[in-house]
PDB file of N, CA and C in Angstrom:
ATOM      1  N   MET A   1      13.008   1.194  -0.715  1.00  0.00           N
ATOM      2  CA  MET A   1      13.163   1.574  -2.108  1.00  0.00           C
ATOM      3  C   MET A   1      14.539   1.248  -2.535  1.00  0.00           C
ATOM      4  N   THR A   2      14.626   0.851  -3.887  1.00  0.00           N
ATOM      5  CA  THR A   2      16.014   0.664  -4.454  1.00  0.00           C
ATOM      6  C   THR A   2      16.584   2.216  -4.783  1.00  0.00           C
ATOM      7  N   PRO A   3      17.886   2.232  -4.914  1.00  0.00           N
ATOM      8  CA  PRO A   3      18.451   3.448  -5.317  1.00  0.00           C
ATOM      9  C   PRO A   3      17.990   4.049  -6.503  1.00  0.00           C
ATOM     10  N   GLY A   4      17.767   3.183  -7.574  1.00  0.00           N
ATOM     11  CA  GLY A   4      17.141   3.634  -8.720  1.00  0.00           C
ATOM     12  C   GLY A   4      15.756   4.305  -8.668  1.00  0.00           C
ATOM     13  N   ALA A   5      14.977   3.680  -7.821  1.00  0.00           N
ATOM     14  CA  ALA A   5      13.603   4.069  -7.588  1.00  0.00           C
ATOM     15  C   ALA A   5      13.555   5.570  -6.848  1.00  0.00           C
ATOM     16  N   VAL A   6      14.609   5.696  -5.907  1.00  0.00           N
ATOM     17  CA  VAL A   6      14.817   6.855  -5.199  1.00  0.00           C
ATOM     18  C   VAL A   6      15.190   7.844  -6.212  1.00  0.00           C
ATOM     19  N   GLU A   7      16.162   7.731  -7.092  1.00  0.00           N
ATOM     20  CA  GLU A   7      16.451   8.639  -8.007  1.00  0.00           C
ATOM     21  C   GLU A   7      15.449   9.072  -8.982  1.00  0.00           C
ATOM     22  N   SER A   8      14.722   8.055  -9.558  1.00  0.00           N
ATOM     23  CA  SER A   8      13.507   8.416 -10.350  1.00  0.00           C
ATOM     24  C   SER A   8      12.530   9.136  -9.660  1.00  0.00           C
ATOM     25  N   MET A   9      12.102   8.852  -8.355  1.00  0.00           N
ATOM     26  CA  MET A   9      11.282   9.715  -7.712  1.00  0.00           C
ATOM     27  C   MET A   9      11.702  11.141  -7.420  1.00  0.00           C
ATOM     28  N   LEU A  10      12.841  11.345  -7.078  1.00  0.00           N
ATOM     29  CA  LEU A  10      13.577  12.686  -7.049  1.00  0.00           C
ATOM     30  C   LEU A  10      13.658  13.344  -8.258  1.00  0.00           C
ATOM     31  N   ALA A  11      13.891  12.661  -9.213  1.00  0.00           N
ATOM     32  CA  ALA A  11      13.990  13.455 -10.772  1.00  0.00           C
ATOM     33  C   ALA A  11      12.596  13.860 -11.077  1.00  0.00           C
ATOM     34  N   LEU A  12      11.573  13.048 -10.857  1.00  0.00           N
ATOM     35  CA  LEU A  12      10.326  13.356 -11.369  1.00  0.00           C
ATOM     36  C   LEU A  12       9.466  14.493 -10.409  1.00  0.00           C
ATOM     37  N   HIS A  13       9.684  14.215  -9.093  1.00  0.00           N
ATOM     38  CA  HIS A  13       9.012  15.254  -8.091  1.00  0.00           C
ATOM     39  C   HIS A  13       9.819  15.968  -7.249  1.00  0.00           C
ATOM     40  N   ASP A  14      11.105  16.063  -7.537  1.00  0.00           N
ATOM     41  CA  ASP A  14      11.859  17.026  -6.734  1.00  0.00           C
ATOM     42  C   ASP A  14      11.749  16.928  -5.234  1.00  0.00           C
ATOM     43  N   ASP A  15      11.529  18.075  -4.450  1.00  0.00           N
ATOM     44  CA  ASP A  15      11.473  18.003  -3.092  1.00  0.00           C
ATOM     45  C   ASP A  15      10.103  17.253  -2.651  1.00  0.00           C
ATOM     46  N   ARG A  16       8.990  17.379  -3.292  1.00  0.00           N
ATOM     47  CA  ARG A  16       7.955  16.643  -2.863  1.00  0.00           C
ATOM     48  C   ARG A  16       8.341  15.131  -2.759  1.00  0.00           C
ATOM     49  N   GLY A  17       9.028  14.448  -3.854  1.00  0.00           N
ATOM     50  CA  GLY A  17       9.384  13.173  -3.799  1.00  0.00           C
ATOM     51  C   GLY A  17      10.289  12.913  -2.516  1.00  0.00           C
ATOM     52  N   GLY A  18      11.258  13.688  -2.271  1.00  0.00           N
ATOM     53  CA  GLY A  18      12.080  13.624  -1.123  1.00  0.00           C
ATOM     54  C   GLY A  18      11.206  13.561   0.175  1.00  0.00           C
ATOM     55  N   ARG A  19      10.424  14.402   0.430  1.00  0.00           N
ATOM     56  CA  ARG A  19       9.568  14.363   1.479  1.00  0.00           C
ATOM     57  C   ARG A  19       8.703  13.228   1.667  1.00  0.00           C
ATOM     58  N   ALA A  20       8.230  12.649   0.471  1.00  0.00           N
ATOM     59  CA  ALA A  20       7.389  11.449   0.525  1.00  0.00           C
ATOM     60  C   ALA A  20       8.243  10.440   0.905  1.00  0.00           C
ATOM     61  N   ILE A  21       9.238  10.153   0.528  1.00  0.00           N
ATOM     62  CA  ILE A  21      10.071   9.042   0.732  1.00  0.00           C
ATOM     63  C   ILE A  21      10.703   9.215   2.363  1.00  0.00           C
ATOM     64  N   GLU A  22      10.855  10.278   2.780  1.00  0.00           N
ATOM     65  CA  GLU A  22      11.059  10.520   4.303  1.00  0.00           C
ATOM     66  C   GLU A  22       9.864  10.161   5.028  1.00  0.00           C
ATOM     67  N   ALA A  23       8.714  10.399   4.626  1.00  0.00           N
ATOM     68  CA  ALA A  23       7.401  10.147   5.461  1.00  0.00           C
ATOM     69  C   ALA A  23       7.282   8.521   5.439  1.00  0.00           C
ATOM     70  N   VAL A  24       7.558   7.950   4.306  1.00  0.00           N
ATOM     71  CA  VAL A  24       7.396   6.387   4.274  1.00  0.00           C
ATOM     72  C   VAL A  24       8.448   5.729   5.043  1.00  0.00           C
ATOM     73  N   SER A  25       9.678   6.390   5.047  1.00  0.00           N
ATOM     74  CA  SER A  25      10.816   5.673   5.882  1.00  0.00           C
ATOM     75  C   SER A  25      10.543   5.847   7.368  1.00  0.00           C
ATOM     76  N   GLU A  26       9.676   6.745   7.915  1.00  0.00           N
ATOM     77  CA  GLU A  26       9.488   7.105   9.108  1.00  0.00           C
ATOM     78  C   GLU A  26       8.168   6.507   9.639  1.00  0.00           C
ATOM     79  N   GLY A  27       7.518   5.862   8.665  1.00  0.00           N
ATOM     80  CA  GLY A  27       6.173   5.220   9.026  1.00  0.00           C
ATOM     81  C   GLY A  27       5.156   6.118   9.428  1.00  0.00           C
ATOM     82  N   ARG A  28       4.983   7.066   8.674  1.00  0.00           N
ATOM     83  CA  ARG A  28       3.955   8.177   8.734  1.00  0.00           C
ATOM     84  C   ARG A  28       2.730   8.127   7.822  1.00  0.00           C
ATOM     85  N   VAL A  29       2.725   6.998   7.173  1.00  0.00           N
ATOM     86  CA  VAL A  29       1.565   6.689   6.285  1.00  0.00           C
ATOM     87  C   VAL A  29       0.698   5.597   7.079  1.00  0.00           C
ATOM     88  N   LYS A  30      -0.593   6.134   7.463  1.00  0.00           N
ATOM     89  CA  LYS A  30      -1.413   5.287   8.254  1.00  0.00           C
ATOM     90  C   LYS A  30      -2.673   5.011   7.520  1.00  0.00           C
ATOM     91  N   GLN A  31      -3.234   3.768   7.598  1.00  0.00           N
ATOM     92  CA  GLN A  31      -4.421   3.279   6.947  1.00  0.00           C
ATOM     93  C   GLN A  31      -5.421   3.046   8.041  1.00  0.00           C
ATOM     94  N   TYR A  32      -6.511   3.794   8.201  1.00  0.00           N
ATOM     95  CA  TYR A  32      -7.775   3.462   8.954  1.00  0.00           C
ATOM     96  C   TYR A  32      -8.737   2.786   8.247  1.00  0.00           C
ATOM     97  N   GLN A  33      -9.793   2.341   8.950  1.00  0.00           N
ATOM     98  CA  GLN A  33     -10.919   1.853   8.241  1.00  0.00           C
ATOM     99  C   GLN A  33     -11.660   2.739   7.453  1.00  0.00           C
ATOM    100  N   ASP A  34     -11.382   4.149   7.572  1.00  0.00           N
ATOM    101  CA  ASP A  34     -12.233   5.093   6.631  1.00  0.00           C
ATOM    102  C   ASP A  34     -11.240   5.856   5.709  1.00  0.00           C
ATOM    103  N   PHE A  35     -10.054   6.005   6.118  1.00  0.00           N
ATOM    104  CA  PHE A  35      -9.163   6.913   5.440  1.00  0.00           C
ATOM    105  C   PHE A  35      -7.764   6.402   5.578  1.00  0.00           C
ATOM    106  N   THR A  36      -6.875   6.894   4.550  1.00  0.00           N
ATOM    107  CA  THR A  36      -5.519   6.786   4.679  1.00  0.00           C
ATOM    108  C   THR A  36      -4.951   8.302   5.046  1.00  0.00           C
ATOM    109  N   VAL A  37      -4.128   8.414   5.950  1.00  0.00           N
ATOM    110  CA  VAL A  37      -3.578   9.634   6.686  1.00  0.00           C
ATOM    111  C   VAL A  37      -2.099   9.645   6.561  1.00  0.00           C
ATOM    112  N   VAL A  38      -1.622  10.715   5.999  1.00  0.00           N
ATOM    113  CA  VAL A  38      -0.162  10.894   6.265  1.00  0.00           C
ATOM    114  C   VAL A  38       0.158  11.985   7.295  1.00  0.00           C
ATOM    115  N   VAL A  39       0.995  11.704   8.183  1.00  0.00           N
ATOM    116  CA  VAL A  39       1.327  12.477   9.464  1.00  0.00           C
ATOM    117  C   VAL A  39       2.425  13.475   8.965  1.00  0.00           C
ATOM    118  N   GLY A  40       2.028  14.837   8.829  1.00  0.00           N
ATOM    119  CA  GLY A  40       3.016  15.731   8.460  1.00  0.00           C
ATOM    120  C   GLY A  40       3.702  16.386   9.753  1.00  0.00           C
ATOM    121  N   HIS A  41       4.375  17.383   9.557  1.00  0.00           N
ATOM    122  CA  HIS A  41       5.060  17.946  10.692  1.00  0.00           C
ATOM    123  C   HIS A  41       4.323  18.864  11.522  1.00  0.00           C
ATOM    124  N   GLU A  42       3.172  19.340  10.888  1.00  0.00           N
ATOM    125  CA  GLU A  42       2.211  20.285  11.596  1.00  0.00           C
ATOM    126  C   GLU A  42       0.777  19.815  11.748  1.00  0.00           C
ATOM    127  N   ASP A  43       0.377  18.801  10.759  1.00  0.00           N
ATOM    128  CA  ASP A  43      -0.925  18.327  10.903  1.00  0.00           C
ATOM    129  C   ASP A  43      -0.902  16.941  10.047  1.00  0.00           C
ATOM    130  N   GLU A  44      -2.037  16.350  10.122  1.00  0.00           N
ATOM    131  CA  GLU A  44      -2.285  15.217   9.404  1.00  0.00           C
ATOM    132  C   GLU A  44      -3.146  15.527   8.161  1.00  0.00           C
ATOM    133  N   TYR A  45      -3.033  14.618   7.173  1.00  0.00           N
ATOM    134  CA  TYR A  45      -3.564  14.938   5.926  1.00  0.00           C
ATOM    135  C   TYR A  45      -4.253  13.733   5.327  1.00  0.00           C
ATOM    136  N   VAL A  46      -5.395  13.736   5.088  1.00  0.00           N
ATOM    137  CA  VAL A  46      -6.253  12.697   4.610  1.00  0.00           C
ATOM    138  C   VAL A  46      -6.058  12.649   3.034  1.00  0.00           C
ATOM    139  N   VAL A  47      -5.733  11.427   2.514  1.00  0.00           N
ATOM    140  CA  VAL A  47      -5.446  11.192   1.207  1.00  0.00           C
ATOM    141  C   VAL A  47      -6.429  10.246   0.745  1.00  0.00           C
ATOM    142  N   GLU A  48      -7.220  10.562  -0.200  1.00  0.00           N
ATOM    143  CA  GLU A  48      -8.382   9.699  -0.772  1.00  0.00           C
ATOM    144  C   GLU A  48      -8.646   9.821  -2.226  1.00  0.00           C
ATOM    145  N   ASP A  49      -8.735   8.731  -2.963  1.00  0.00           N
ATOM    146  CA  ASP A  49      -8.983   8.673  -4.486  1.00  0.00           C
ATOM    147  C   ASP A  49      -7.834   9.617  -5.256  1.00  0.00           C
ATOM    148  N   GLY A  50      -6.731   9.660  -4.668  1.00  0.00           N
ATOM    149  CA  GLY A  50      -5.515  10.349  -5.455  1.00  0.00           C
ATOM    150  C   GLY A  50      -5.688  12.030  -4.954  1.00  0.00           C
ATOM    151  N   GLY A  51      -6.459  12.262  -4.207  1.00  0.00           N
ATOM    152  CA  GLY A  51      -6.573  13.833  -3.600  1.00  0.00           C
ATOM    153  C   GLY A  51      -6.089  13.753  -2.324  1.00  0.00           C
ATOM    154  N   CYS A  52      -5.756  15.089  -1.783  1.00  0.00           N
ATOM    155  CA  CYS A  52      -5.290  15.215  -0.465  1.00  0.00           C
ATOM    156  C   CYS A  52      -5.942  16.673   0.116  1.00  0.00           C
ATOM    157  N   THR A  53      -5.995  16.599   1.417  1.00  0.00           N
ATOM    158  CA  THR A  53      -6.696  17.767   2.046  1.00  0.00           C
ATOM    159  C   THR A  53      -5.514  18.695   2.252  1.00  0.00           C
ATOM    160  N   CYS A  54      -4.361  18.666   1.776  1.00  0.00           N
ATOM    161  CA  CYS A  54      -3.316  19.803   2.058  1.00  0.00           C
ATOM    162  C   CYS A  54      -3.660  21.126   1.196  1.00  0.00           C
ATOM    163  N   LYS A  55      -2.899  22.125   1.571  1.00  0.00           N
ATOM    164  CA  LYS A  55      -3.006  23.358   0.912  1.00  0.00           C
ATOM    165  C   LYS A  55      -2.309  23.229  -0.527  1.00  0.00           C
ATOM    166  N   ASP A  56      -1.122  22.498  -0.396  1.00  0.00           N
ATOM    167  CA  ASP A  56      -0.396  22.412  -1.715  1.00  0.00           C
ATOM    168  C   ASP A  56      -1.417  21.974  -2.843  1.00  0.00           C
ATOM    169  N   THR A  57      -2.162  20.819  -2.534  1.00  0.00           N
ATOM    170  CA  THR A  57      -3.070  20.295  -3.415  1.00  0.00           C
ATOM    171  C   THR A  57      -4.109  21.342  -3.895  1.00  0.00           C
ATOM    172  N   ALA A  58      -4.621  22.167  -2.752  1.00  0.00           N
ATOM    173  CA  ALA A  58      -5.736  22.962  -3.035  1.00  0.00           C
ATOM    174  C   ALA A  58      -5.428  24.171  -3.965  1.00  0.00           C
ATOM    175  N   TYR A  59      -4.036  24.716  -3.745  1.00  0.00           N
ATOM    176  CA  TYR A  59      -3.673  25.935  -4.391  1.00  0.00           C
ATOM    177  C   TYR A  59      -2.621  26.031  -5.502  1.00  0.00           C
ATOM    178  N   ASN A  60      -1.737  24.888  -5.271  1.00  0.00           N
ATOM    179  CA  ASN A  60      -0.581  24.765  -6.248  1.00  0.00           C
ATOM    180  C   ASN A  60      -0.493  23.759  -7.386  1.00  0.00           C
ATOM    181  N   LEU A  61      -1.254  22.876  -7.211  1.00  0.00           N
ATOM    182  CA  LEU A  61      -1.184  21.651  -8.168  1.00  0.00           C
ATOM    183  C   LEU A  61      -2.194  21.778  -9.285  1.00  0.00           C
ATOM    184  N   ASP A  62      -1.832  21.200 -10.481  1.00  0.00           N
ATOM    185  CA  ASP A  62      -2.851  21.072 -11.620  1.00  0.00           C
ATOM    186  C   ASP A  62      -3.456  19.774 -11.481  1.00  0.00           C
ATOM    187  N   PRO A  63      -4.778  19.764 -11.215  1.00  0.00           N
ATOM    188  CA  PRO A  63      -5.542  18.408 -11.123  1.00  0.00           C
ATOM    189  C   PRO A  63      -5.625  17.526 -12.326  1.00  0.00           C
ATOM    190  N   GLU A  64      -5.264  18.191 -13.498  1.00  0.00           N
ATOM    191  CA  GLU A  64      -5.378  17.636 -14.769  1.00  0.00           C
ATOM    192  C   GLU A  64      -3.965  16.927 -15.067  1.00  0.00           C
ATOM    193  N   ASN A  65      -3.017  17.177 -14.283  1.00  0.00           N
ATOM    194  CA  ASN A  65      -1.659  16.508 -14.572  1.00  0.00           C
ATOM    195  C   ASN A  65      -1.458  15.504 -13.478  1.00  0.00           C
ATOM    196  N   PRO A  66      -1.296  14.229 -13.978  1.00  0.00           N
ATOM    197  CA  PRO A  66      -1.243  13.003 -12.921  1.00  0.00           C
ATOM    198  C   PRO A  66       0.123  13.153 -12.306  1.00  0.00           C
ATOM    199  N   ASN A  67       1.146  13.743 -12.946  1.00  0.00           N
ATOM    200  CA  ASN A  67       2.392  13.788 -12.234  1.00  0.00           C
ATOM    201  C   ASN A  67       2.570  14.859 -11.129  1.00  0.00           C
ATOM    202  N   ASP A  68       1.512  15.782 -11.108  1.00  0.00           N
ATOM    203  CA  ASP A  68       1.717  17.046 -10.260  1.00  0.00           C
ATOM    204  C   ASP A  68       0.794  16.669  -8.997  1.00  0.00           C
ATOM    205  N   ARG A  69       1.565  15.941  -8.078  1.00  0.00           N
ATOM    206  CA  ARG A  69       0.869  15.539  -6.994  1.00  0.00           C
ATOM    207  C   ARG A  69       1.647  16.076  -5.636  1.00  0.00           C
ATOM    208  N   CYS A  70       0.966  16.308  -4.625  1.00  0.00           N
ATOM    209  CA  CYS A  70       1.617  16.756  -3.215  1.00  0.00           C
ATOM    210  C   CYS A  70       2.371  15.500  -2.724  1.00  0.00           C
ATOM    211  N   TRP A  71       3.201  15.853  -1.751  1.00  0.00           N
ATOM    212  CA  TRP A  71       4.071  14.698  -1.306  1.00  0.00           C
ATOM    213  C   TRP A  71       3.269  13.707  -0.253  1.00  0.00           C
ATOM    214  N   HIS A  72       2.071  14.204   0.100  1.00  0.00           N
ATOM    215  CA  HIS A  72       1.319  13.164   0.908  1.00  0.00           C
ATOM    216  C   HIS A  72       0.673  12.106  -0.140  1.00  0.00           C
ATOM    217  N   VAL A  73       0.220  12.592  -1.326  1.00  0.00           N
ATOM    218  CA  VAL A  73      -0.217  11.511  -2.130  1.00  0.00           C
ATOM    219  C   VAL A  73       0.946  10.557  -2.665  1.00  0.00           C
ATOM    220  N   LEU A  74       2.092  11.185  -2.857  1.00  0.00           N
ATOM    221  CA  LEU A  74       3.229  10.429  -3.289  1.00  0.00           C
ATOM    222  C   LEU A  74       3.607   9.390  -2.176  1.00  0.00           C
ATOM    223  N   ALA A  75       3.543   9.748  -0.954  1.00  0.00           N
ATOM    224  CA  ALA A  75       3.880   8.863   0.151  1.00  0.00           C
ATOM    225  C   ALA A  75       2.997   7.748   0.246  1.00  0.00           C
ATOM    226  N   VAL A  76       1.763   7.932   0.065  1.00  0.00           N
ATOM    227  CA  VAL A  76       0.704   6.945   0.113  1.00  0.00           C
ATOM    228  C   VAL A  76       1.022   5.966  -1.097  1.00  0.00           C
ATOM    229  N   ALA A  77       1.267   6.348  -2.221  1.00  0.00           N
ATOM    230  CA  ALA A  77       1.647   5.604  -3.370  1.00  0.00           C
ATOM    231  C   ALA A  77       2.753   4.824  -3.232  1.00  0.00           C
ATOM    232  N   ILE A  78       3.898   5.324  -2.737  1.00  0.00           N
ATOM    233  CA  ILE A  78       5.006   4.696  -2.388  1.00  0.00           C
ATOM    234  C   ILE A  78       4.951   3.572  -1.202  1.00  0.00           C
ATOM    235  N   ALA A  79       4.143   4.047  -0.260  1.00  0.00           N
ATOM    236  CA  ALA A  79       4.039   3.201   0.989  1.00  0.00           C
ATOM    237  C   ALA A  79       3.191   1.790   0.257  1.00  0.00           C
ATOM    238  N   GLU A  80       2.068   2.096  -0.252  1.00  0.00           N
ATOM    239  CA  GLU A  80       1.157   1.013  -0.759  1.00  0.00           C
ATOM    240  C   GLU A  80       2.110   0.069  -1.564  1.00  0.00           C
ATOM    241  N   ARG A  81       3.018   0.710  -2.507  1.00  0.00           N
ATOM    242  CA  ARG A  81       3.655  -0.293  -3.441  1.00  0.00           C
ATOM    243  C   ARG A  81       4.805  -1.124  -2.890  1.00  0.00           C
ATOM    244  N   ILE A  82       5.383  -0.643  -1.782  1.00  0.00           N
ATOM    245  CA  ILE A  82       6.395  -1.282  -1.099  1.00  0.00           C
ATOM    246  C   ILE A  82       5.791  -2.017   0.276  1.00  0.00           C
ATOM    247  N   GLY A  83       4.636  -1.946   0.563  1.00  0.00           N
ATOM    248  CA  GLY A  83       4.133  -2.637   1.763  1.00  0.00           C
ATOM    249  C   GLY A  83       4.481  -2.010   2.844  1.00  0.00           C
ATOM    250  N   GLU A  84       4.450  -0.603   2.914  1.00  0.00           N
ATOM    251  CA  GLU A  84       5.069   0.060   4.320  1.00  0.00           C
ATOM    252  C   GLU A  84       3.891   1.048   4.912  1.00  0.00           C
ATOM    253  N   VAL A  85       2.683   0.582   4.617  1.00  0.00           N
ATOM    254  CA  VAL A  85       1.521   1.261   5.168  1.00  0.00           C
ATOM    255  C   VAL A  85       1.232   0.641   6.675  1.00  0.00           C
ATOM    256  N   ASP A  86       1.201   1.549   7.487  1.00  0.00           N
ATOM    257  CA  ASP A  86       0.946   1.257   8.836  1.00  0.00           C
ATOM    258  C   ASP A  86      -0.732   1.165   9.071  1.00  0.00           C
ATOM    259  N   HIS A  87      -1.190  -0.154   9.249  1.00  0.00           N
ATOM    260  CA  HIS A  87      -2.578  -0.237   9.136  1.00  0.00           C
ATOM    261  C   HIS A  87      -3.302  -0.383  10.651  1.00  0.00           C
ATOM    262  N   HIS A  88      -4.389   0.241  10.901  1.00  0.00           N
ATOM    263  CA  HIS A  88      -5.081   0.460  12.059  1.00  0.00           C
ATOM    264  C   HIS A  88      -6.446   0.053  11.993  1.00  0.00           C
ATOM    265  N   GLU A  89      -6.878  -0.861  12.843  1.00  0.00           N
ATOM    266  CA  GLU A  89      -8.239  -1.352  12.888  1.00  0.00           C
ATOM    267  C   GLU A  89      -9.191  -0.451  13.607  1.00  0.00           C
ATOM    268  N   MET A  90      -9.213   0.845  13.222  1.00  0.00           N
ATOM    269  CA  MET A  90     -10.146   1.770  13.932  1.00  0.00           C
ATOM    270  C   MET A  90     -10.494   2.802  12.834  1.00  0.00           C
ATOM    271  N   TRP A  91     -11.469   3.551  13.242  1.00  0.00           N
ATOM    272  CA  TRP A  91     -11.774   4.677  12.407  1.00  0.00           C
ATOM    273  C   TRP A  91     -11.113   5.907  12.523  1.00  0.00           C
ATOM    274  N   TYR A  92     -10.512   6.496  11.586  1.00  0.00           N
ATOM    275  CA  TYR A  92      -9.817   7.767  11.705  1.00  0.00           C
ATOM    276  C   TYR A  92     -10.675   8.762  12.388  1.00  0.00           C
ATOM    277  N   SER A  93     -11.897   8.761  11.921  1.00  0.00           N
ATOM    278  CA  SER A  93     -12.850   9.904  12.645  1.00  0.00           C
ATOM    279  C   SER A  93     -12.895   9.819  14.142  1.00  0.00           C
ATOM    280  N   GLU A  94     -12.581   8.516  14.705  1.00  0.00           N
ATOM    281  CA  GLU A  94     -12.668   8.487  15.967  1.00  0.00           C
ATOM    282  C   GLU A  94     -11.280   8.911  16.663  1.00  0.00           C
ATOM    283  N   VAL A  95     -10.454   8.334  16.008  1.00  0.00           N
ATOM    284  CA  VAL A  95      -8.847   8.857  16.390  1.00  0.00           C
ATOM    285  C   VAL A  95      -8.778  10.500  16.490  1.00  0.00           C
ATOM    286  N   ARG A  96      -9.365  10.912  15.492  1.00  0.00           N
ATOM    287  CA  ARG A  96      -9.155  12.441  15.250  1.00  0.00           C
ATOM    288  C   ARG A  96      -9.813  13.150  16.412  1.00  0.00           C
ATOM    289  N   GLU A  97     -10.914  12.636  17.077  1.00  0.00           N
ATOM    290  CA  GLU A  97     -11.401  13.223  18.186  1.00  0.00           C
ATOM    291  C   GLU A  97     -10.604  13.544  19.376  1.00  0.00           C
ATOM    292  N   PHE A  98      -9.562  12.646  19.561  1.00  0.00           N
ATOM    293  CA  PHE A  98      -8.583  12.741  20.553  1.00  0.00           C
ATOM    294  C   PHE A  98      -7.557  13.625  20.287  1.00  0.00           C
ATOM    295  N   LEU A  99      -7.357  14.102  19.026  1.00  0.00           N
ATOM    296  CA  LEU A  99      -6.353  14.999  18.755  1.00  0.00           C
ATOM    297  C   LEU A  99      -6.533  16.375  18.948  1.00  0.00           C
TER     298      LEU A  99
END
């Protein structure tokens, strides 16, 4: 990401933006055949159709506000835009069985 893009992300999304940038830079956005997953520090979160399985999305965010998104959703958007999604030719549901 360019410095200007980083500044914009942080200005618009504060800590969530910073965590999203960190996840992308560490290669923690994974695309499987069935889901896109962001690897967090304690769990993995499924991001699908602009939504996420995390508690932040469930309890803290306004679903009507398109700028109010968890850092997992932001990370997927960033990774897709800059071509940093880690693609896997397998089903996440199969991978999840091993975890």
